């Protein structure tokens, strides 16, 4: 089976295209990757800040840790980083990394080394070789072996081929979907448009910038049988839209709207079942919405109890449950009862930081771009009940062209 690679990058609806252009203009690919990644992390931090106001939450301690780090109060940085790990999600890589950094800055090199080794066991690296916060660790006897392990994890693993290249450096693609009947890819852009690419590689604007009221285009999905294209998009001030298009004619059938009162929305990704019921993640609202086929109206399905910044979404094989990827892990939602559980995993499997999420047999394909390095594509093998990841296999990691794959 031929594998394909489509590189996509998104820097969040809160960042203007003009600002991104100025940030990345005249940069090398490495510089662009660094700037875009920093912007993505800053935006993610902004989304987590409202959560940090709850005392004794891991977000609260995590934010206090960062504040103390910026103030160069390293003992307080360590104290709060430890508390964030204690009360936070199970083995969350970013919390583990921050705690390792705090240990190193406080001279606790044994503890720092152990945490970085734990990240390596999860298939994740770090910047310990370059970051001066880890200087104390780099002069220890353990560093030589640890540095080799980190370098090995960060070694590129490339199994894909490039499917196509869009000659628009500032396109900022995010969502992608495929129509197997006509053999056409559809690519959504931060520039408020949709591009189609046919089997011969011919590219055209399926929808030009701003057409039909399109804003920053995120997740999209082709309904082959009904000849529909579903499109998620949102404005920078938190108004969310779903556009439903006739795939053959390109005609807009209906536009669904979520106002930004009383809260902001970022409609991010989308899927549907065989009946035609549609499910959408709302990253800013920490919720999943639905458009039932029998009512054709956008309504809330469930508010997430645990997941922060929900993103990718996939249906289970029996279509009774939804897998929802978030910054904190993968949630499992029973559509009928609306009960929520966290997808279980072994301690050396990282389910955090996933963006795109796809069901493949009795497994999930996840695109992870919000963990300590490297960005990667992994396959998560589920148990028979579909409520636990039994093992994981890295499909691709640290591709030289990755700039936040989605």
Tab-separated table of C-alpha atoms in Angstrom:
chain	number	residue	atom	x	y	z
A	1	UNK	CA	0.000	0.000	0.000
A	2	UNK	CA	1.423	3.383	-0.998
A	3	UNK	CA	1.740	5.841	1.842
A	4	UNK	CA	1.364	9.551	1.336
A	5	UNK	CA	2.439	12.568	3.295
A	6	UNK	CA	0.667	15.886	3.386
A	7	UNK	CA	2.358	18.583	5.426
A	8	UNK	CA	-0.049	20.955	7.149
A	9	UNK	CA	0.464	23.709	9.684
A	10	UNK	CA	-1.916	25.764	11.795
A	11	UNK	CA	-1.001	28.458	14.291
A	12	UNK	CA	-4.397	28.959	15.913
A	13	UNK	CA	-7.295	31.231	15.171
A	14	UNK	CA	-6.099	33.832	17.670
A	15	UNK	CA	-3.054	34.734	15.548
A	16	UNK	CA	-3.554	37.008	12.556
A	17	UNK	CA	-2.240	36.027	9.151
A	18	UNK	CA	-0.409	39.358	8.874
A	19	UNK	CA	1.385	38.692	12.150
A	20	UNK	CA	2.335	35.223	11.014
A	21	UNK	CA	3.592	36.558	7.697
A	22	UNK	CA	5.848	39.065	9.445
A	23	UNK	CA	7.048	36.394	11.827
A	24	UNK	CA	8.000	33.927	9.121
A	25	UNK	CA	9.004	36.167	6.202
A	26	UNK	CA	12.603	35.715	5.027
A	27	UNK	CA	13.111	32.751	7.337
A	28	UNK	CA	14.746	29.428	6.611
A	29	UNK	CA	12.597	26.309	7.015
A	30	UNK	CA	14.225	25.661	10.400
A	31	UNK	CA	13.562	29.245	11.510
A	32	UNK	CA	9.952	29.046	10.291
A	33	UNK	CA	9.429	25.805	12.190
A	34	UNK	CA	10.787	27.343	15.384
A	35	UNK	CA	8.717	30.532	15.125
A	36	UNK	CA	5.498	28.720	14.273
A	37	UNK	CA	5.984	26.206	17.075
A	38	UNK	CA	6.550	28.993	19.597
A	39	UNK	CA	3.399	30.752	18.421
A	40	UNK	CA	1.381	27.538	18.718
A	41	UNK	CA	2.617	26.951	22.265
A	42	UNK	CA	1.841	30.540	23.261
A	43	UNK	CA	-1.700	30.214	21.923
A	44	UNK	CA	-2.209	26.897	23.726
A	45	UNK	CA	-1.039	28.550	26.948
A	46	UNK	CA	-3.573	31.339	26.438
A	47	UNK	CA	-6.360	28.781	26.105
A	48	UNK	CA	-5.302	27.075	29.342
A	49	UNK	CA	-5.123	30.283	31.374
A	50	UNK	CA	-8.852	30.473	32.247
A	51	UNK	CA	-8.565	26.956	33.666
A	52	UNK	CA	-5.606	28.007	35.830
A	53	UNK	CA	-7.780	30.198	38.038
A	54	UNK	CA	-9.086	27.158	39.914
A	55	UNK	CA	-6.909	26.740	43.004
A	56	UNK	CA	-5.374	23.304	43.502
A	57	UNK	CA	-5.860	22.276	39.858
A	58	UNK	CA	-2.892	21.111	37.831
A	59	UNK	CA	-3.445	24.084	35.530
A	60	UNK	CA	-3.189	26.413	38.520
A	61	UNK	CA	0.072	24.883	39.686
A	62	UNK	CA	1.384	24.670	36.141
A	63	UNK	CA	0.762	28.369	35.562
A	64	UNK	CA	2.312	29.273	38.923
A	65	UNK	CA	5.344	27.167	38.020
A	66	UNK	CA	5.812	29.054	34.750
A	67	UNK	CA	5.345	32.399	36.506
A	68	UNK	CA	7.991	31.496	39.094
A	69	UNK	CA	10.326	30.299	36.355
A	70	UNK	CA	10.014	33.636	34.570
A	71	UNK	CA	10.737	35.372	37.881
A	72	UNK	CA	13.853	33.169	38.241
A	73	UNK	CA	12.514	31.836	41.538
A	74	UNK	CA	13.752	28.311	40.926
A	75	UNK	CA	12.771	26.755	44.294
A	76	UNK	CA	9.169	27.962	43.835
A	77	UNK	CA	9.271	26.782	40.214
A	78	UNK	CA	10.154	23.304	41.469
A	79	UNK	CA	7.530	23.332	44.220
A	80	UNK	CA	4.705	24.164	41.838
A	81	UNK	CA	5.959	21.898	39.042
A	82	UNK	CA	5.919	18.976	41.489
A	83	UNK	CA	2.347	19.771	42.530
A	84	UNK	CA	1.237	20.043	38.891
A	85	UNK	CA	2.577	16.552	38.181
A	86	UNK	CA	1.005	15.147	41.357
A	87	UNK	CA	-2.531	16.330	40.565
A	88	UNK	CA	-2.305	16.462	36.767
A	89	UNK	CA	-3.122	13.962	34.023
A	90	UNK	CA	-1.356	10.604	34.149
A	91	UNK	CA	2.264	11.029	32.985
A	92	UNK	CA	1.607	14.148	30.964
A	93	UNK	CA	4.778	14.777	28.899
A	94	UNK	CA	4.768	18.569	29.158
A	95	UNK	CA	4.355	18.462	32.935
A	96	UNK	CA	7.108	15.856	33.178
A	97	UNK	CA	9.401	17.994	31.041
A	98	UNK	CA	8.757	21.111	33.134
A	99	UNK	CA	9.478	19.181	36.309
A	100	UNK	CA	12.717	17.816	34.837
A	101	UNK	CA	13.737	21.374	34.007
A	102	UNK	CA	12.895	22.511	37.543
A	103	UNK	CA	14.909	19.654	39.035
A	104	UNK	CA	17.918	20.554	36.914
A	105	UNK	CA	17.750	24.244	37.831
A	106	UNK	CA	17.705	23.236	41.505
A	107	UNK	CA	20.647	20.861	41.211
A	108	UNK	CA	18.543	17.689	41.492
A	109	UNK	CA	20.194	16.031	38.509
A	110	UNK	CA	19.295	12.436	39.424
A	111	UNK	CA	15.601	13.289	39.463
A	112	UNK	CA	15.896	15.313	36.254
A	113	UNK	CA	17.701	12.470	34.499
A	114	UNK	CA	15.022	9.970	35.540
A	115	UNK	CA	12.204	12.089	34.137
A	116	UNK	CA	13.988	12.637	30.825
A	117	UNK	CA	14.608	8.883	30.659
A	118	UNK	CA	10.892	8.325	31.279
A	119	UNK	CA	10.113	10.608	28.336
A	120	UNK	CA	12.516	8.616	26.166
A	121	UNK	CA	10.694	5.418	27.159
A	122	UNK	CA	7.528	7.093	25.868
A	123	UNK	CA	9.290	7.807	22.583
A	124	UNK	CA	9.692	11.521	23.318
A	125	UNK	CA	12.817	13.635	23.341
A	126	UNK	CA	13.654	17.054	24.742
A	127	UNK	CA	15.914	20.043	24.228
A	128	UNK	CA	18.159	19.126	27.164
A	129	UNK	CA	21.247	19.093	24.938
A	130	UNK	CA	20.727	22.734	23.909
A	131	UNK	CA	18.749	24.329	26.738
A	132	UNK	CA	20.923	25.985	29.393
A	133	UNK	CA	18.321	25.102	32.026
A	134	UNK	CA	19.847	21.620	31.854
A	135	UNK	CA	23.489	22.707	32.217
A	136	UNK	CA	23.812	21.035	35.607
A	137	UNK	CA	22.654	17.756	34.091
A	138	UNK	CA	25.100	17.892	31.186
A	139	UNK	CA	28.142	17.746	33.493
A	140	UNK	CA	27.036	14.557	35.253
A	141	UNK	CA	28.192	11.038	34.510
A	142	UNK	CA	24.694	10.012	33.424
A	143	UNK	CA	24.526	12.576	30.640
A	144	UNK	CA	26.590	10.732	28.027
A	145	UNK	CA	24.194	7.780	27.932
A	146	UNK	CA	21.065	9.897	28.310
A	147	UNK	CA	22.076	12.247	25.502
A	148	UNK	CA	22.473	9.280	23.149
A	149	UNK	CA	18.969	8.071	24.002
A	150	UNK	CA	17.464	11.515	23.430
A	151	UNK	CA	19.265	11.865	20.102
A	152	UNK	CA	18.042	8.423	19.021
A	153	UNK	CA	14.412	9.314	19.778
A	154	UNK	CA	14.764	12.533	17.775
A	155	UNK	CA	16.291	10.781	14.766
A	156	UNK	CA	13.892	11.229	11.820
A	157	UNK	CA	11.781	8.206	10.916
A	158	UNK	CA	10.402	8.792	7.419
A	159	UNK	CA	8.198	6.237	5.672
A	160	UNK	CA	6.006	8.484	3.538
A	161	UNK	CA	6.110	10.037	0.118
A	162	UNK	CA	5.096	13.586	-0.689
A	163	UNK	CA	1.648	13.542	-2.273
A	164	UNK	CA	1.663	17.133	-3.525
A	165	UNK	CA	3.073	20.565	-2.758
A	166	UNK	CA	1.031	23.770	-2.774
A	167	UNK	CA	3.227	26.663	-3.982
A	168	UNK	CA	1.837	29.141	-1.447
A	169	UNK	CA	4.319	29.551	1.438
A	170	UNK	CA	1.791	31.420	3.589
A	171	UNK	CA	-1.200	29.178	2.839
A	172	UNK	CA	-1.161	27.619	6.329
A	173	UNK	CA	-3.216	24.506	5.529
A	174	UNK	CA	-4.941	22.693	8.385
A	175	UNK	CA	-7.790	20.330	7.433
A	176	UNK	CA	-7.625	17.737	4.684
A	177	UNK	CA	-10.176	15.267	3.339
A	178	UNK	CA	-10.507	13.000	0.313
A	179	UNK	CA	-13.261	12.117	-2.157
A	180	UNK	CA	-12.433	8.590	-3.405
A	181	UNK	CA	-15.209	8.698	-6.006
A	182	UNK	CA	-13.646	11.579	-7.923
A	183	UNK	CA	-10.131	11.068	-6.514
A	184	UNK	CA	-9.892	14.632	-5.245
A	185	UNK	CA	-8.241	15.991	-2.104
A	186	UNK	CA	-9.703	19.039	-0.384
A	187	UNK	CA	-7.392	21.220	1.675
A	188	UNK	CA	-8.629	23.918	4.047
A	189	UNK	CA	-6.584	27.051	4.674
A	190	UNK	CA	-6.139	29.656	7.368
A	191	UNK	CA	-6.597	32.109	4.485
A	192	UNK	CA	-10.350	31.319	4.563
A	193	UNK	CA	-10.424	29.211	1.412
A	194	UNK	CA	-10.564	25.594	0.239
A	195	UNK	CA	-8.274	24.127	-2.413
A	196	UNK	CA	-8.968	20.977	-4.440
A	197	UNK	CA	-6.214	18.761	-5.868
A	198	UNK	CA	-7.143	16.073	-8.405
A	199	UNK	CA	-5.380	12.802	-9.249
A	200	UNK	CA	-3.258	14.542	-11.885
A	201	UNK	CA	-2.039	17.056	-9.314
A	202	UNK	CA	-4.065	19.945	-10.733
A	203	UNK	CA	-4.926	22.529	-8.101
A	204	UNK	CA	-7.753	25.041	-8.023
A	205	UNK	CA	-9.697	27.052	-5.497
A	206	UNK	CA	-12.841	25.104	-4.662
A	207	UNK	CA	-13.786	28.180	-2.621
A	208	UNK	CA	-11.869	31.446	-2.833
A	209	UNK	CA	-10.932	33.384	0.283
A	210	UNK	CA	-14.016	34.498	2.217
A	211	UNK	CA	-16.522	32.957	-0.203
A	212	UNK	CA	-19.819	31.962	1.448
A	213	UNK	CA	-18.583	33.684	4.603
A	214	UNK	CA	-15.731	31.215	5.114
A	215	UNK	CA	-13.273	32.157	7.845
A	216	UNK	CA	-10.188	30.223	8.999
A	217	UNK	CA	-10.887	26.701	7.725
A	218	UNK	CA	-10.038	23.825	10.054
A	219	UNK	CA	-11.439	20.272	9.953
A	220	UNK	CA	-13.275	18.996	6.875
A	221	UNK	CA	-14.927	15.710	5.947
A	222	UNK	CA	-16.297	14.280	2.695
A	223	UNK	CA	-19.563	12.321	2.884
A	224	UNK	CA	-19.088	10.236	-0.266
A	225	UNK	CA	-22.526	8.615	-0.322
A	226	UNK	CA	-24.479	11.838	0.184
A	227	UNK	CA	-22.031	13.905	-1.919
A	228	UNK	CA	-21.456	16.430	0.856
A	229	UNK	CA	-18.445	18.358	2.100
A	230	UNK	CA	-18.594	19.406	5.757
A	231	UNK	CA	-16.327	22.308	6.754
A	232	UNK	CA	-15.434	23.659	10.226
A	233	UNK	CA	-14.317	27.282	10.463
A	234	UNK	CA	-14.238	30.035	13.073
A	235	UNK	CA	-13.455	33.717	13.432
A	236	UNK	CA	-10.695	35.165	15.582
A	237	UNK	CA	-13.290	36.614	17.962
A	238	UNK	CA	-14.796	33.211	18.723
A	239	UNK	CA	-17.758	32.757	16.363
A	240	UNK	CA	-17.946	29.203	15.023
A	241	UNK	CA	-19.366	28.005	11.706
A	242	UNK	CA	-20.059	24.729	9.941
A	243	UNK	CA	-20.577	24.908	6.169
A	244	UNK	CA	-22.362	22.091	4.316
A	245	UNK	CA	-21.567	21.971	0.595
A	246	UNK	CA	-22.875	19.987	-2.354
A	247	UNK	CA	-19.682	18.219	-3.378
A	248	UNK	CA	-20.602	17.923	-7.053
A	249	UNK	CA	-21.753	21.484	-7.689
A	250	UNK	CA	-19.878	23.320	-4.944
A	251	UNK	CA	-23.123	24.983	-3.878
A	252	UNK	CA	-23.492	25.976	-0.219
A	253	UNK	CA	-26.447	24.016	1.161
A	254	UNK	CA	-26.484	25.370	4.714
A	255	UNK	CA	-24.385	27.382	7.136
A	256	UNK	CA	-24.629	26.650	10.870
A	257	UNK	CA	-23.503	29.303	13.384
A	258	UNK	CA	-22.406	29.370	17.038
A	259	UNK	CA	-22.334	32.917	18.414
A	260	UNK	CA	-19.504	34.022	20.705
A	261	UNK	CA	-21.895	34.830	23.543
A	262	UNK	CA	-21.620	33.814	26.325
A	263	UNK	CA	-18.377	32.031	25.359
A	264	UNK	CA	-15.992	31.815	22.431
A	265	UNK	CA	-15.855	28.818	20.108
A	266	UNK	CA	-13.285	27.213	17.851
A	267	UNK	CA	-14.990	24.497	15.801
A	268	UNK	CA	-12.006	22.343	15.032
A	269	UNK	CA	-12.683	18.878	13.640
A	270	UNK	CA	-15.639	16.896	12.350
A	271	UNK	CA	-16.900	13.374	11.669
A	272	UNK	CA	-20.227	11.671	10.907
A	273	UNK	CA	-21.892	8.258	11.135
A	274	UNK	CA	-23.719	6.138	8.566
A	275	UNK	CA	-27.059	7.821	9.362
A	276	UNK	CA	-25.566	11.197	8.580
A	277	UNK	CA	-25.388	12.487	12.165
A	278	UNK	CA	-22.454	14.908	12.404
A	279	UNK	CA	-20.136	15.488	15.397
A	280	UNK	CA	-17.845	18.501	15.882
A	281	UNK	CA	-15.195	19.408	18.457
A	282	UNK	CA	-15.181	22.886	19.994
A	283	UNK	CA	-11.650	23.572	21.226
A	284	UNK	CA	-12.337	26.829	23.062
A	285	UNK	CA	-15.694	25.735	24.446
A	286	UNK	CA	-14.283	22.350	25.579
A	287	UNK	CA	-17.306	20.595	24.101
A	288	UNK	CA	-18.580	18.315	21.363
A	289	UNK	CA	-21.485	19.514	19.206
A	290	UNK	CA	-23.746	17.511	16.923
A	291	UNK	CA	-25.966	18.036	13.899
A	292	UNK	CA	-28.529	15.195	14.002
A	293	UNK	CA	-29.644	14.120	10.546
A	294	UNK	CA	-33.323	14.223	11.550
A	295	UNK	CA	-33.269	17.848	12.791
A	296	UNK	CA	-30.395	19.317	10.739
A	297	UNK	CA	-29.666	21.778	13.566
A	298	UNK	CA	-26.405	22.442	15.411
A	299	UNK	CA	-26.687	21.626	19.114
A	300	UNK	CA	-24.417	20.679	22.000
A	301	UNK	CA	-23.860	16.984	22.644
A	302	UNK	CA	-21.647	17.159	25.730
A	303	UNK	CA	-19.331	19.439	27.699
A	304	UNK	CA	-16.012	17.738	28.340
A	305	UNK	CA	-15.279	17.035	31.997
A	306	UNK	CA	-11.560	16.331	31.613
A	307	UNK	CA	-10.177	17.097	28.170
A	308	UNK	CA	-8.704	20.535	27.524
A	309	UNK	CA	-8.651	21.958	23.996
A	310	UNK	CA	-10.449	19.058	22.235
A	311	UNK	CA	-9.286	18.649	18.677
A	312	UNK	CA	-9.370	15.467	16.574
A	313	UNK	CA	-12.472	13.266	16.641
A	314	UNK	CA	-13.277	9.740	15.448
A	315	UNK	CA	-16.193	7.308	15.769
A	316	UNK	CA	-15.835	3.806	17.200
A	317	UNK	CA	-16.483	0.868	14.890
A	318	UNK	CA	-20.021	0.361	16.231
A	319	UNK	CA	-20.610	4.141	16.047
A	320	UNK	CA	-21.811	4.231	19.650
A	321	UNK	CA	-18.799	6.101	21.033
A	322	UNK	CA	-16.581	9.013	20.077
A	323	UNK	CA	-12.835	9.238	20.545
A	324	UNK	CA	-11.868	12.862	21.198
A	325	UNK	CA	-8.225	13.923	21.228
A	326	UNK	CA	-7.249	16.772	23.545
A	327	UNK	CA	-4.152	18.381	25.010
A	328	UNK	CA	-4.583	16.145	28.044
A	329	UNK	CA	-5.208	12.784	26.347
A	330	UNK	CA	-8.006	10.995	24.510
A	331	UNK	CA	-11.552	10.950	25.888
A	332	UNK	CA	-14.131	8.266	25.153
A	333	UNK	CA	-17.718	9.556	24.958
A	334	UNK	CA	-20.785	7.319	24.917
A	335	UNK	CA	-23.123	9.070	22.473
A	336	UNK	CA	-26.297	7.560	23.931
A	337	UNK	CA	-25.641	8.137	27.642
A	338	UNK	CA	-23.184	11.050	27.205
A	339	UNK	CA	-20.914	9.493	29.826
A	340	UNK	CA	-17.215	10.253	29.534
A	341	UNK	CA	-14.129	8.240	30.385
A	342	UNK	CA	-10.461	8.642	29.599
A	343	UNK	CA	-8.942	6.153	27.186
A	344	UNK	CA	-6.637	4.029	29.342
A	345	UNK	CA	-3.007	3.387	28.470
A	346	UNK	CA	0.167	1.811	29.787
A	347	UNK	CA	2.620	4.178	31.445
A	348	UNK	CA	5.012	4.301	28.491
A	349	UNK	CA	2.358	5.291	25.944
A	350	UNK	CA	1.691	9.006	25.441
A	351	UNK	CA	-1.854	9.867	24.322
A	352	UNK	CA	-1.437	13.601	24.868
A	353	UNK	CA	-0.940	16.360	22.332
A	354	UNK	CA	-2.845	14.681	19.493
A	355	UNK	CA	-4.319	16.777	16.707
A	356	UNK	CA	-5.675	14.637	13.879
A	357	UNK	CA	-7.344	11.366	14.945
A	358	UNK	CA	-8.580	8.562	12.687
A	359	UNK	CA	-10.031	5.100	13.271
A	360	UNK	CA	-8.215	2.353	11.366
A	361	UNK	CA	-9.547	-1.140	12.060
A	362	UNK	CA	-9.371	-1.623	15.823
A	363	UNK	CA	-6.747	1.078	16.185
A	364	UNK	CA	-6.392	4.841	16.104
A	365	UNK	CA	-3.992	6.842	13.973
A	366	UNK	CA	-2.975	9.969	15.901
A	367	UNK	CA	-0.926	12.936	14.727
A	368	UNK	CA	0.872	14.353	17.755
A	369	UNK	CA	2.234	17.887	17.577
A	370	UNK	CA	1.878	19.297	21.101
A	371	UNK	CA	4.271	17.117	23.104
A	372	UNK	CA	7.982	17.609	23.738
A	373	UNK	CA	9.779	16.741	20.506
A	374	UNK	CA	9.438	15.104	18.116
A	375	UNK	CA	6.189	15.655	16.220
A	376	UNK	CA	5.030	12.245	15.051
A	377	UNK	CA	2.319	9.996	13.652
A	378	UNK	CA	1.516	6.948	15.769
A	379	UNK	CA	-0.805	3.973	15.607
A	380	UNK	CA	-2.600	3.108	18.847
A	381	UNK	CA	-3.793	-0.498	19.075
A	382	UNK	CA	-6.994	-0.869	21.124
A	383	UNK	CA	-8.195	-3.765	23.257
A	384	UNK	CA	-11.335	-5.706	22.319
A	385	UNK	CA	-13.565	-3.332	24.305
A	386	UNK	CA	-11.998	-0.291	22.675
A	387	UNK	CA	-11.390	1.450	26.005
A	388	UNK	CA	-7.628	0.948	26.395
A	389	UNK	CA	-4.532	1.350	24.249
A	390	UNK	CA	-2.560	-1.874	24.567
A	391	UNK	CA	0.424	-0.874	22.461
A	392	UNK	CA	1.623	1.909	20.210
A	393	UNK	CA	3.758	1.963	17.085
A	394	UNK	CA	5.428	5.036	15.635
A	395	UNK	CA	4.624	5.336	11.934
A	396	UNK	CA	6.602	8.484	11.269
A	397	UNK	CA	8.560	10.864	13.454
A	398	UNK	CA	10.475	14.127	13.157
A	399	UNK	CA	10.102	14.360	9.383
A	400	UNK	CA	12.456	17.105	8.113
A	401	UNK	CA	9.508	18.971	6.557
A	402	UNK	CA	7.203	18.828	9.579
A	403	UNK	CA	6.058	22.254	10.745
A	404	UNK	CA	3.277	21.208	13.111
A	405	UNK	CA	1.657	18.351	11.160
A	406	UNK	CA	-2.113	18.118	11.651
